């Protein structure tokens, strides 16, 4: 019997990432502009890296608090007070080994094996995979694509709820679509969750990447203290720390021991020297958030204006996040098209087939990059599209 047949179905059913396939295909191509991954082109700022390096050299290499070091948890509370107007305290925050780890912990808290979790598609593929590896049933609800923009049908959301539904995963602003919930949307979703007794897993990692003024609306703006909401987040996007793999969850204080236990039996905590860098990012890094947003906003205009001008791309500039999710005339297989674009245009994009129901006709481009480089990428893509 092959060894793979002796493994658990939960492990062998974990899907290969369609984004990674194109990444592997194009990685190392000379002159290629990589827009496939959800990260920018700037390394972590020196003042953040230096704080981690100094702590490492100082010997902060021992086991540490499972929940996160007190300094970091207190910094998270101050960050939320500053940007979200909350009065949360450090006991609401728990440090995780990436945003992905935060999602995995939240999934295990909410859903038992066989329970359903509704999530909005097209979506980052790790969401559904994380739910199902945890034993839950990931139930997609497709956003509607109308006039180049994405919309949520709240009636369909309520209709999708069944007897096994335990929660709803909401990513806003959204990867890959850029869909951004309004305050009214969030109130309506929360009302449904309250009436149905459901949990909400809120991924608001792109809250500062909002192009209609100020940060995006948050469930924190509309929720009550007893609402069933777990927030998952990461240091990756705001402070150019994707490779650090440090994230956090925000939960009601009474759930703290449950979160600590799940951290203990998965990673046993995040390295203390890395948490020192994360603390400095929160305390001294608001300007980094502003700089990354300004870069994304300028490159968004460059890319979207160039591609919309071809008259062969159906999309509007996204309201949030830092992705253009492009529907190109004549493209039926976005996987093959993404591979072809690597060969012919030397631009790396993520195929919409990787993003679940509703995504197969689309291609995702990350525009958190230097505007000068985005000019080159936009020109290459426009010429490729014109040649189809």
mmCIF file of N, CA and C in Angstrom, residues 74 76 121 169 212:
data_model
loop_
_atom_site.group_PDB
_atom_site.id
_atom_site.type_symbol
_atom_site.label_atom_id
_atom_site.label_comp_id
_atom_site.label_asym_id
_atom_site.label_seq_id
_atom_site.Cartn_x
_atom_site.Cartn_y
_atom_site.Cartn_z
ATOM 1 N N UNK A 74 -0.041 44.932 25.261
ATOM 2 C CA UNK A 74 -0.432 46.292 25.638
ATOM 3 C C UNK A 74 -0.332 47.238 24.446
ATOM 4 N N UNK A 76 -0.805 46.385 21.343
ATOM 5 C CA UNK A 76 -1.974 46.084 20.508
ATOM 6 C C UNK A 76 -3.209 46.811 21.029
ATOM 7 N N UNK A 121 -16.942 34.157 -1.512
ATOM 8 C CA UNK A 121 -16.013 33.908 -2.614
ATOM 9 C C UNK A 121 -16.291 34.897 -3.736
ATOM 10 N N UNK A 169 -17.336 33.599 7.949
ATOM 11 C CA UNK A 169 -16.026 34.232 7.791
ATOM 12 C C UNK A 169 -16.194 35.441 6.882
ATOM 13 N N UNK A 212 -11.550 55.128 -0.116
ATOM 14 C CA UNK A 212 -12.661 56.073 -0.085
ATOM 15 C C UNK A 212 -12.608 56.984 1.128
#
